[in-house]
Tab-separated table of C-alpha atoms in Angstrom:
chain	number	residue	atom	x	y	z
I	613	UNK	CA	-7.902	3.530	-47.691
I	614	UNK	CA	-9.112	7.119	-47.236
I	615	UNK	CA	-12.178	5.629	-45.589
I	616	UNK	CA	-10.033	3.752	-43.080
I	617	UNK	CA	-8.154	6.943	-42.124
I	618	UNK	CA	-11.452	8.801	-41.827
I	619	UNK	CA	-12.891	6.127	-39.524
I	620	UNK	CA	-9.748	6.115	-37.356
I	621	UNK	CA	-9.930	9.874	-36.988
I	622	UNK	CA	-13.608	9.705	-36.165
I	623	UNK	CA	-13.013	7.065	-33.485
I	624	UNK	CA	-10.177	9.124	-31.991
I	625	UNK	CA	-12.351	12.235	-31.894
I	626	UNK	CA	-15.128	10.235	-30.218
I	627	UNK	CA	-12.737	9.031	-27.512
I	628	UNK	CA	-11.451	12.587	-26.981
I	629	UNK	CA	-14.989	13.936	-26.771
I	630	UNK	CA	-15.915	11.320	-24.155
I	631	UNK	CA	-12.794	12.164	-22.154
I	632	UNK	CA	-13.723	15.823	-22.287
I	633	UNK	CA	-17.317	15.107	-21.231
I	634	UNK	CA	-16.053	12.942	-18.370
I	635	UNK	CA	-13.752	15.722	-17.151
I	636	UNK	CA	-16.485	18.366	-17.302
I	637	UNK	CA	-18.827	15.938	-15.583
I	638	UNK	CA	-16.418	15.241	-12.689
I	639	UNK	CA	-15.882	18.972	-12.166
I	640	UNK	CA	-19.667	19.405	-11.812
I	641	UNK	CA	-19.761	16.491	-9.361
I	642	UNK	CA	-16.927	17.966	-7.284
I	643	UNK	CA	-18.734	21.302	-7.262
I	644	UNK	CA	-21.748	19.457	-5.836
I	645	UNK	CA	-19.769	17.854	-2.981
I	646	UNK	CA	-19.906	20.765	-0.427
I	647	UNK	CA	-23.704	20.642	-0.519
I	648	UNK	CA	-23.484	17.073	0.875
I	649	UNK	CA	-22.116	18.283	4.200
I	650	UNK	CA	-25.582	19.597	5.022
I	651	UNK	CA	-27.359	16.497	3.744
I	652	UNK	CA	-24.980	13.749	4.791
I	653	UNK	CA	-27.841	11.256	5.100
I	654	UNK	CA	-27.764	10.937	1.294
I	655	UNK	CA	-24.155	9.750	1.541
I	656	UNK	CA	-24.907	7.358	4.407
I	657	UNK	CA	-27.561	5.603	2.321
I	658	UNK	CA	-25.086	5.250	-0.525
I	659	UNK	CA	-22.304	4.090	1.819
I	660	UNK	CA	-24.639	1.238	2.712
I	661	UNK	CA	-25.295	0.378	-0.945
I	662	UNK	CA	-21.710	0.784	-2.120
I	663	UNK	CA	-19.644	-0.122	0.916
I	664	UNK	CA	-21.531	-2.366	3.299
I	665	UNK	CA	-22.935	-4.621	0.594
I	666	UNK	CA	-19.411	-5.084	-0.835
I	667	UNK	CA	-17.969	-6.354	2.460
I	668	UNK	CA	-18.980	-9.983	1.922
I	669	UNK	CA	-17.221	-10.434	-1.422
I	670	UNK	CA	-14.160	-8.495	-0.208
I	671	UNK	CA	-13.747	-10.527	2.977
I	672	UNK	CA	-14.295	-13.905	1.327
I	673	UNK	CA	-11.944	-13.155	-1.561
I	674	UNK	CA	-9.313	-11.750	0.809
I	675	UNK	CA	-9.400	-14.871	2.958
I	676	UNK	CA	-9.045	-17.099	-0.112
I	677	UNK	CA	-6.234	-14.997	-1.604
I	678	UNK	CA	-4.308	-14.874	1.680
I	679	UNK	CA	-4.603	-18.617	2.175
I	680	UNK	CA	-3.549	-19.518	-1.365
I	681	UNK	CA	-0.681	-17.006	-1.300
I	682	UNK	CA	0.566	-18.477	1.953
I	683	UNK	CA	0.308	-22.032	0.653
I	684	UNK	CA	2.146	-21.337	-2.600
I	685	UNK	CA	4.862	-19.203	-1.034
I	686	UNK	CA	5.468	-21.809	1.648
I	687	UNK	CA	6.419	-24.560	-0.791
I	688	UNK	CA	8.814	-22.290	-2.677
I	689	UNK	CA	10.361	-20.758	0.448
I	690	UNK	CA	10.831	-24.167	2.045
I	691	UNK	CA	13.271	-25.108	-0.730
I	692	UNK	CA	15.521	-22.321	0.535
I	693	UNK	CA	14.940	-23.159	4.185
I	694	UNK	CA	13.486	-19.722	4.844
I	695	UNK	CA	9.816	-20.397	5.492
I	696	UNK	CA	9.916	-17.971	8.452
I	697	UNK	CA	9.758	-15.015	6.084
I	698	UNK	CA	6.331	-16.242	4.954
I	699	UNK	CA	4.615	-13.560	7.044
I	700	UNK	CA	6.727	-10.826	5.501
I	701	UNK	CA	6.096	-12.056	1.949
I	702	UNK	CA	2.341	-12.375	2.460
I	703	UNK	CA	2.047	-9.000	4.216
I	704	UNK	CA	4.143	-7.059	1.701
I	705	UNK	CA	2.423	-8.476	-1.356
I	706	UNK	CA	-1.014	-7.867	0.140
I	707	UNK	CA	-0.372	-4.390	1.511
I	708	UNK	CA	1.518	-3.072	-1.494
I	709	UNK	CA	-0.215	-4.700	-4.445
I	710	UNK	CA	-2.885	-7.331	-4.007
I	711	UNK	CA	-4.962	-5.495	-1.403
I	712	UNK	CA	-5.591	-2.294	-3.353
I	713	UNK	CA	-5.671	-3.920	-6.814
I	714	UNK	CA	-7.901	-6.912	-6.078
I	715	UNK	CA	-10.183	-4.860	-3.835
I	716	UNK	CA	-10.391	-2.359	-6.692
I	717	UNK	CA	-11.271	-5.009	-9.281
I	718	UNK	CA	-13.905	-6.555	-7.008
I	719	UNK	CA	-15.223	-3.107	-6.133
I	720	UNK	CA	-15.585	-2.291	-9.840
I	721	UNK	CA	-17.473	-5.522	-10.407
I	722	UNK	CA	-19.691	-5.313	-7.333
I	723	UNK	CA	-20.311	-1.612	-6.706
I	724	UNK	CA	-19.234	0.120	-9.934
I	725	UNK	CA	-21.499	-1.933	-12.160
I	726	UNK	CA	-24.429	-1.409	-9.771
I	727	UNK	CA	-23.866	2.359	-9.771
I	728	UNK	CA	-23.775	2.515	-13.564
I	729	UNK	CA	-26.885	0.377	-13.977
I	730	UNK	CA	-28.794	2.397	-11.377
I	731	UNK	CA	-27.936	5.813	-12.798
I	732	UNK	CA	-28.349	4.563	-16.377
I	733	UNK	CA	-31.793	3.179	-15.614
I	734	UNK	CA	-32.776	6.412	-13.875
I	735	UNK	CA	-31.826	8.190	-17.078
I	736	UNK	CA	-33.631	5.655	-19.311
I	737	UNK	CA	-36.847	5.960	-17.277
I	738	UNK	CA	-36.502	9.762	-17.349
I	739	UNK	CA	-36.223	10.127	-13.595
I	740	UNK	CA	-33.235	12.406	-14.072
I	741	UNK	CA	-35.077	14.714	-16.472
I	742	UNK	CA	-38.096	14.888	-14.176
I	743	UNK	CA	-35.769	15.939	-11.362
I	744	UNK	CA	-34.471	18.722	-13.575
I	745	UNK	CA	-38.065	19.682	-14.231
I	746	UNK	CA	-38.566	20.092	-10.470
I	747	UNK	CA	-35.445	22.300	-10.341
I	748	UNK	CA	-33.428	19.588	-8.559
I	749	UNK	CA	-29.946	19.168	-9.963
I	750	UNK	CA	-29.603	15.392	-10.576
I	751	UNK	CA	-25.802	15.671	-10.463
I	752	UNK	CA	-25.933	17.116	-6.958
I	753	UNK	CA	-28.828	14.974	-5.741
I	754	UNK	CA	-28.023	11.614	-7.373
I	755	UNK	CA	-24.447	11.515	-8.622
I	756	UNK	CA	-22.445	13.428	-5.999
I	757	UNK	CA	-23.492	11.292	-2.983
I	758	UNK	CA	-22.722	8.106	-4.912
I	759	UNK	CA	-19.332	9.440	-5.961
I	760	UNK	CA	-18.400	10.469	-2.409
I	761	UNK	CA	-19.600	7.133	-0.990
I	762	UNK	CA	-17.478	5.220	-3.513
I	763	UNK	CA	-14.373	7.302	-2.810
I	764	UNK	CA	-14.814	6.863	0.962
I	765	UNK	CA	-15.555	3.127	0.781
I	766	UNK	CA	-12.632	2.035	-1.360
I	767	UNK	CA	-9.747	2.675	1.115
I	768	UNK	CA	-11.724	1.031	3.919
I	769	UNK	CA	-12.449	-2.009	1.771
I	770	UNK	CA	-8.808	-2.237	0.657
I	771	UNK	CA	-7.606	-2.056	4.262
I	772	UNK	CA	-10.056	-4.815	5.172
I	773	UNK	CA	-8.807	-6.860	2.221
I	774	UNK	CA	-5.183	-6.595	3.369
I	775	UNK	CA	-5.961	-7.299	7.014
I	776	UNK	CA	-8.216	-10.279	6.325
I	777	UNK	CA	-5.766	-11.606	3.720
I	778	UNK	CA	-2.937	-11.523	6.244
I	779	UNK	CA	-5.151	-13.354	8.748
I	780	UNK	CA	-5.904	-15.958	6.063
I	781	UNK	CA	-2.193	-16.315	5.402
I	782	UNK	CA	-1.628	-16.696	9.138
I	783	UNK	CA	-4.292	-19.419	9.408
I	784	UNK	CA	-2.714	-21.504	6.662
I	785	UNK	CA	0.944	-20.720	7.369
I	786	UNK	CA	0.915	-21.109	11.135
I	787	UNK	CA	-2.131	-23.316	11.654
I	788	UNK	CA	-1.770	-25.749	8.784
I	789	UNK	CA	1.855	-25.671	7.624
I	790	UNK	CA	3.520	-25.194	10.987
I	791	UNK	CA	5.470	-21.967	10.521
I	792	UNK	CA	6.508	-20.511	13.864
I	793	UNK	CA	3.929	-17.965	14.980
I	794	UNK	CA	6.472	-15.607	16.579
I	795	UNK	CA	8.704	-15.561	13.501
I	796	UNK	CA	5.681	-14.996	11.266
I	797	UNK	CA	4.678	-11.776	13.048
I	798	UNK	CA	8.094	-10.474	14.113
I	799	UNK	CA	9.686	-10.735	10.663
I	800	UNK	CA	6.568	-9.135	9.218
I	801	UNK	CA	6.825	-6.225	11.650
I	802	UNK	CA	10.546	-5.853	11.080
I	803	UNK	CA	10.203	-5.535	7.326
I	804	UNK	CA	6.894	-3.789	6.699
I	805	UNK	CA	7.261	-0.035	7.083
I	806	UNK	CA	4.220	1.981	8.073
I	807	UNK	CA	4.926	4.982	5.870
I	808	UNK	CA	6.598	3.318	2.891
I	809	UNK	CA	4.356	0.285	2.574
I	810	UNK	CA	1.052	0.755	4.359
I	811	UNK	CA	0.421	4.439	3.693
I	812	UNK	CA	1.440	4.002	0.051
I	813	UNK	CA	-0.974	1.064	-0.215
I	814	UNK	CA	-3.771	3.209	1.217
I	815	UNK	CA	-2.871	6.043	-1.155
I	816	UNK	CA	-3.192	3.591	-4.031
I	817	UNK	CA	-6.633	2.503	-2.886
I	818	UNK	CA	-7.763	6.149	-2.643
I	819	UNK	CA	-6.635	6.747	-6.232
I	820	UNK	CA	-8.374	3.564	-7.410
I	821	UNK	CA	-11.547	4.555	-5.557
I	822	UNK	CA	-11.657	7.921	-7.316
I	823	UNK	CA	-11.005	6.374	-10.741
I	824	UNK	CA	-13.492	3.504	-10.431
I	825	UNK	CA	-16.314	5.601	-9.030
I	826	UNK	CA	-15.681	8.314	-11.594
I	827	UNK	CA	-15.905	5.813	-14.437
I	828	UNK	CA	-19.001	4.179	-12.928
I	829	UNK	CA	-21.063	7.337	-12.394
I	830	UNK	CA	-19.966	8.854	-15.710
I	831	UNK	CA	-20.849	5.745	-17.707
I	832	UNK	CA	-24.256	5.659	-16.034
I	833	UNK	CA	-24.905	9.344	-16.669
I	834	UNK	CA	-23.631	9.156	-20.239
I	835	UNK	CA	-25.419	5.905	-21.150
I	836	UNK	CA	-27.826	5.735	-24.088
I	837	UNK	CA	-31.286	5.774	-22.485
I	838	UNK	CA	-32.221	2.342	-23.793
I	839	UNK	CA	-32.000	-1.155	-22.334
I	840	UNK	CA	-29.098	-1.938	-24.625
I	841	UNK	CA	-27.355	1.347	-23.819
I	842	UNK	CA	-27.509	0.684	-20.067
I	843	UNK	CA	-26.195	-2.855	-20.480
I	844	UNK	CA	-23.311	-1.594	-22.637
I	845	UNK	CA	-22.506	1.138	-20.129
I	846	UNK	CA	-22.416	-1.402	-17.301
I	847	UNK	CA	-20.097	-3.633	-19.285
I	848	UNK	CA	-17.839	-0.670	-20.128
I	849	UNK	CA	-17.646	0.322	-16.446
I	850	UNK	CA	-16.242	-3.037	-15.435
I	851	UNK	CA	-13.832	-3.315	-18.379
I	852	UNK	CA	-12.560	0.261	-18.267
I	853	UNK	CA	-12.219	0.254	-14.477
I	854	UNK	CA	-10.183	-2.951	-14.616
I	855	UNK	CA	-7.860	-1.507	-17.260
I	856	UNK	CA	-7.549	1.790	-15.418
I	857	UNK	CA	-6.787	0.091	-12.091
I	858	UNK	CA	-4.097	-2.111	-13.611
I	859	UNK	CA	-2.518	0.727	-15.579
I	860	UNK	CA	-2.508	3.145	-12.644
I	861	UNK	CA	-1.189	0.404	-10.379
I	862	UNK	CA	1.863	0.073	-12.597
I	863	UNK	CA	2.444	3.826	-12.633
I	864	UNK	CA	1.925	4.215	-8.882
I	865	UNK	CA	4.147	1.238	-8.086
I	866	UNK	CA	6.909	2.675	-10.256
I	867	UNK	CA	6.570	6.020	-8.466
I	868	UNK	CA	6.334	4.629	-4.929
I	869	UNK	CA	8.599	1.617	-4.884
I	870	UNK	CA	10.615	2.088	-8.078
I	871	UNK	CA	13.528	3.880	-6.442
I	872	UNK	CA	14.428	0.924	-4.283
R	506	UNK	CA	-35.839	3.673	2.748
R	507	UNK	CA	-33.456	5.223	5.212
R	508	UNK	CA	-33.710	3.243	8.400
R	509	UNK	CA	-31.910	2.741	11.674
R	510	UNK	CA	-30.516	-0.543	10.347
R	511	UNK	CA	-28.784	1.249	7.510
R	512	UNK	CA	-27.149	3.631	9.956
R	513	UNK	CA	-25.961	0.762	12.141
R	514	UNK	CA	-24.633	-1.190	9.148
R	515	UNK	CA	-22.716	1.840	7.850
R	516	UNK	CA	-21.358	2.466	11.346
R	517	UNK	CA	-20.159	-1.136	11.527
R	518	UNK	CA	-18.586	-0.801	8.072
R	519	UNK	CA	-16.606	2.293	9.009
R	520	UNK	CA	-15.596	0.760	12.346
R	521	UNK	CA	-14.410	-2.445	10.628
R	522	UNK	CA	-12.384	-0.384	8.141
R	523	UNK	CA	-10.744	1.585	10.938
R	524	UNK	CA	-10.013	-1.620	12.881
R	525	UNK	CA	-8.364	-3.069	9.772
R	526	UNK	CA	-6.215	0.065	9.420
R	527	UNK	CA	-5.204	-0.035	13.081
R	528	UNK	CA	-4.326	-3.709	12.734
R	529	UNK	CA	-2.187	-2.979	9.688
R	530	UNK	CA	-0.452	-0.170	11.554
R	531	UNK	CA	0.128	-1.911	14.865
R	532	UNK	CA	0.302	-5.616	14.160
R	533	UNK	CA	1.738	-5.745	10.648
R	534	UNK	CA	4.067	-2.768	10.356
R	535	UNK	CA	6.937	-1.569	12.489
R	536	UNK	CA	4.956	1.353	13.898
R	537	UNK	CA	4.063	-0.378	17.145
R	538	UNK	CA	7.348	-2.189	17.648
R	539	UNK	CA	10.006	0.467	17.382
R	540	UNK	CA	9.639	4.182	17.034
R	541	UNK	CA	12.453	5.662	15.033
R	542	UNK	CA	11.888	9.283	15.890
R	543	UNK	CA	12.933	9.115	19.531
R	544	UNK	CA	16.659	8.719	19.833
R	545	UNK	CA	20.085	10.218	19.447
R	546	UNK	CA	22.503	10.098	16.532
R	547	UNK	CA	25.976	8.618	16.387
R	548	UNK	CA	28.327	8.217	13.430
R	549	UNK	CA	30.772	5.503	12.433
R	550	UNK	CA	33.339	5.420	9.622
R	551	UNK	CA	33.867	2.254	7.609
R	552	UNK	CA	36.238	1.392	4.769
R	553	UNK	CA	33.553	-0.721	3.141
R	554	UNK	CA	29.946	-1.014	4.154
R	555	UNK	CA	29.118	-3.952	1.874
R	556	UNK	CA	25.354	-4.230	1.420
R	557	UNK	CA	24.323	-2.028	4.347
R	558	UNK	CA	21.282	0.111	3.540
R	559	UNK	CA	19.421	3.014	5.057
R	560	UNK	CA	16.947	1.559	7.616
R	561	UNK	CA	19.153	-1.444	8.317
R	562	UNK	CA	19.012	-2.408	11.996
R	563	UNK	CA	21.627	-1.539	14.613
R	564	UNK	CA	22.099	-4.256	17.212
R	565	UNK	CA	23.775	-4.314	20.603
R	566	UNK	CA	24.513	-7.864	21.690
R	567	UNK	CA	21.933	-9.049	19.181
R	568	UNK	CA	19.208	-6.747	20.524
R	569	UNK	CA	17.865	-4.183	18.105
R	570	UNK	CA	18.548	-0.728	19.556
R	571	UNK	CA	18.318	1.533	16.520
R	572	UNK	CA	18.639	1.849	12.819
R	573	UNK	CA	20.824	3.304	10.095
R	574	UNK	CA	19.681	6.800	9.318
R	575	UNK	CA	21.912	7.894	6.470
R	576	UNK	CA	24.935	6.655	4.543
R	577	UNK	CA	27.389	9.103	2.990
R	578	UNK	CA	30.863	8.964	1.530
R	579	UNK	CA	33.599	11.196	2.898
R	580	UNK	CA	35.763	12.155	-0.067
R	581	UNK	CA	38.507	13.626	2.081
R	582	UNK	CA	39.174	10.465	4.063
R	583	UNK	CA	37.885	7.970	1.470
R	584	UNK	CA	35.595	6.343	3.978
R	585	UNK	CA	31.902	5.669	4.204
R	586	UNK	CA	30.130	7.522	6.997
R	587	UNK	CA	27.165	5.692	8.539
R	588	UNK	CA	24.785	7.767	10.630
R	589	UNK	CA	22.732	5.764	13.120
R	590	UNK	CA	19.814	6.619	15.376
R	591	UNK	CA	19.941	4.845	18.738
R	592	UNK	CA	16.846	4.710	20.926
R	593	UNK	CA	17.029	6.967	23.986
R	594	UNK	CA	16.783	4.023	26.361
R	595	UNK	CA	20.278	2.865	25.342
R	596	UNK	CA	22.277	5.972	26.227
R	597	UNK	CA	25.229	4.369	28.017
R	598	UNK	CA	27.494	3.317	25.149
R	599	UNK	CA	31.153	3.785	26.193
R	600	UNK	CA	33.210	6.008	23.881
R	601	UNK	CA	35.454	3.073	22.911
R	602	UNK	CA	32.505	1.080	21.595
R	603	UNK	CA	33.348	-0.732	18.361
R	604	UNK	CA	31.082	-1.155	15.336
R	605	UNK	CA	31.111	-4.066	12.893
R	606	UNK	CA	28.993	-4.830	9.894
R	607	UNK	CA	27.608	-8.340	10.136
R	608	UNK	CA	25.318	-10.453	8.024
R	609	UNK	CA	22.452	-12.273	9.707
R	610	UNK	CA	22.687	-15.811	8.399
R	611	UNK	CA	24.569	-16.700	5.242
R	612	UNK	CA	22.381	-14.701	2.867
R	613	UNK	CA	20.428	-12.513	5.271
R	614	UNK	CA	20.331	-8.748	5.615
R	615	UNK	CA	23.325	-6.811	6.840
R	616	UNK	CA	23.290	-4.891	10.098
R	617	UNK	CA	25.561	-2.837	12.315
R	618	UNK	CA	26.644	-4.746	15.402
R	619	UNK	CA	27.893	-2.638	18.312
R	620	UNK	CA	30.231	-3.988	20.993
R	621	UNK	CA	30.542	-1.871	24.113
R	622	UNK	CA	34.017	-0.985	25.343
R	623	UNK	CA	35.282	-0.378	28.860
R	624	UNK	CA	35.621	3.415	29.156
R	625	UNK	CA	33.640	5.303	31.752
R	626	UNK	CA	32.600	8.119	29.409
R	627	UNK	CA	29.591	7.614	27.198
R	628	UNK	CA	28.871	8.501	23.583
R	629	UNK	CA	26.447	11.403	23.304
R	630	UNK	CA	24.467	12.750	20.406
R	631	UNK	CA	26.730	13.245	17.386
R	632	UNK	CA	29.432	11.023	18.889
R	633	UNK	CA	31.785	9.171	16.532
R	634	UNK	CA	32.731	5.510	16.844
R	635	UNK	CA	36.442	5.174	16.048
R	636	UNK	CA	36.877	1.401	16.171
R	637	UNK	CA	35.175	-0.108	13.166
R	638	UNK	CA	35.506	-3.219	11.081
R	639	UNK	CA	34.340	-3.313	7.486
R	640	UNK	CA	31.753	-5.599	6.049
R	641	UNK	CA	32.907	-8.986	4.849
R	642	UNK	CA	32.359	-8.958	1.107
R	643	UNK	CA	31.820	-12.532	0.065
R	644	UNK	CA	33.246	-11.985	-3.435
R	645	UNK	CA	36.550	-10.801	-1.936
R	646	UNK	CA	36.665	-13.845	0.324
R	647	UNK	CA	36.099	-16.194	-2.600
R	648	UNK	CA	38.748	-14.322	-4.606
R	649	UNK	CA	41.291	-14.664	-1.786
R	650	UNK	CA	40.429	-18.302	-1.305
R	651	UNK	CA	40.932	-19.040	-5.011
R	652	UNK	CA	44.225	-17.141	-4.995
R	653	UNK	CA	45.492	-19.108	-1.982
R	654	UNK	CA	44.484	-22.475	-3.371
R	655	UNK	CA	46.205	-21.693	-6.664
R	656	UNK	CA	49.596	-21.197	-5.001
C-alpha cells in the first residue's frame, strides 16, 4: 500500500520534471529564433522536410475527407429536403474543426515523428555533443530551425486541407449527387464568416503547430540515446501530439464558438 | 544538400498555402460577397423579434442590402430595438419604409424585410423606421389555432 503511494508520487514527480524540462527547453529554442533571421536558409531546408513533404498526405486525405463528408451529409440532408445547404455544412465543418484537427494529426504522424527520430538519432550518435564541442549550440543550430519550420508549415497545411476538402465536397456534391452549383457556393458564402470561422480556424492551426512541433523537438532532444529510446520517443510524439491536439481543440472550440 | 530544387519546392509550398487561404477568404466566406463595414445605420422598433439574431440579413424586395448590427431592448417603451447596417449603394429608402421580420422557408433563418414607402424624403444615417410588424412566432400561432378549434 505504502509502496503504491510512493510509486504514484514518483510517477507524478517524473511527469512534472518532464514538463519543467520541456518549458525550459522551449524558452531556449525561442531565444534561438532571432538568430535564424540571419541564416534563414536553415529554415528553408527544414520547410522542405517538414512542409513540402507533408503536402501529399494532406491533400489526399483532405480530398477523401471532403468527398466522404459530402456523401454522408447529402443522404441525411435529403431527408429534410435541404440538400442545398450541403456546401455550408461541408465548409463549416472543415474550416472550423476537421481542417485544423485532421491536418494536425496527420502533421504529427508525418512530420512530428520524423523530427523526433532525426533529433533523437543525432543525439544517440553523439552529433549533438560534438557540435557542443565545436562551440555550436545544437539548440540554435538544429532545434530552432526545425521548430520555426513546423510552426510556419502547420497553418499553411491546414488551410490547404480545408480548401482541398471543400473542393472534394464540391466534386461529389455537385458533380456526382446533383446539388445545384450556385446554391452550394452562395449558401456557403452567406453562412461562413471570415473573421468568426476562417480566422478562428487558422488560429487553431497555429496553436496546434506550436504544440505539435514543441512536443516533437522536445521528445527528440530528451530521448534516451539508444535505439529503444529513440523509438519510444517517436511513439510518444505521435501519441502525445494527438492527445494534445484533441484536448486543445475542445478548449479552443469552447472559447471561440461556445458563446453562440 | 541545399539546392535550387529545394528553394523552388518551398516557394511552391508557401504559394499553395497562400492560394488556399485566399480561396477560403474569397470563395468560401462572405468576405468577397458583401462588405459589412461600408454602410449607414438605421433603427427599427419591434414588439417581438422572434428568432432574429445579430448578423441576420436585411432584404429589400428579396435582395440582400445589409445586415443586423445590434439588438437591444428599450425598457422605457418595452420594445426591441434592431440596429441595421445598410450598404451605401441603397441610400434612397423613403422615410415611411416599413420593416417586417420574415422567415425564409418554413424552418429557415429569420431576416428583416424592408418595404419602401412613397415619401420623397429618404432615411439617413441613424434614421428610425416607424412602421414595423413583429415576427410571427409559430408557437403563438399554434396556440391561437388550438384555442379557436376548441370553441
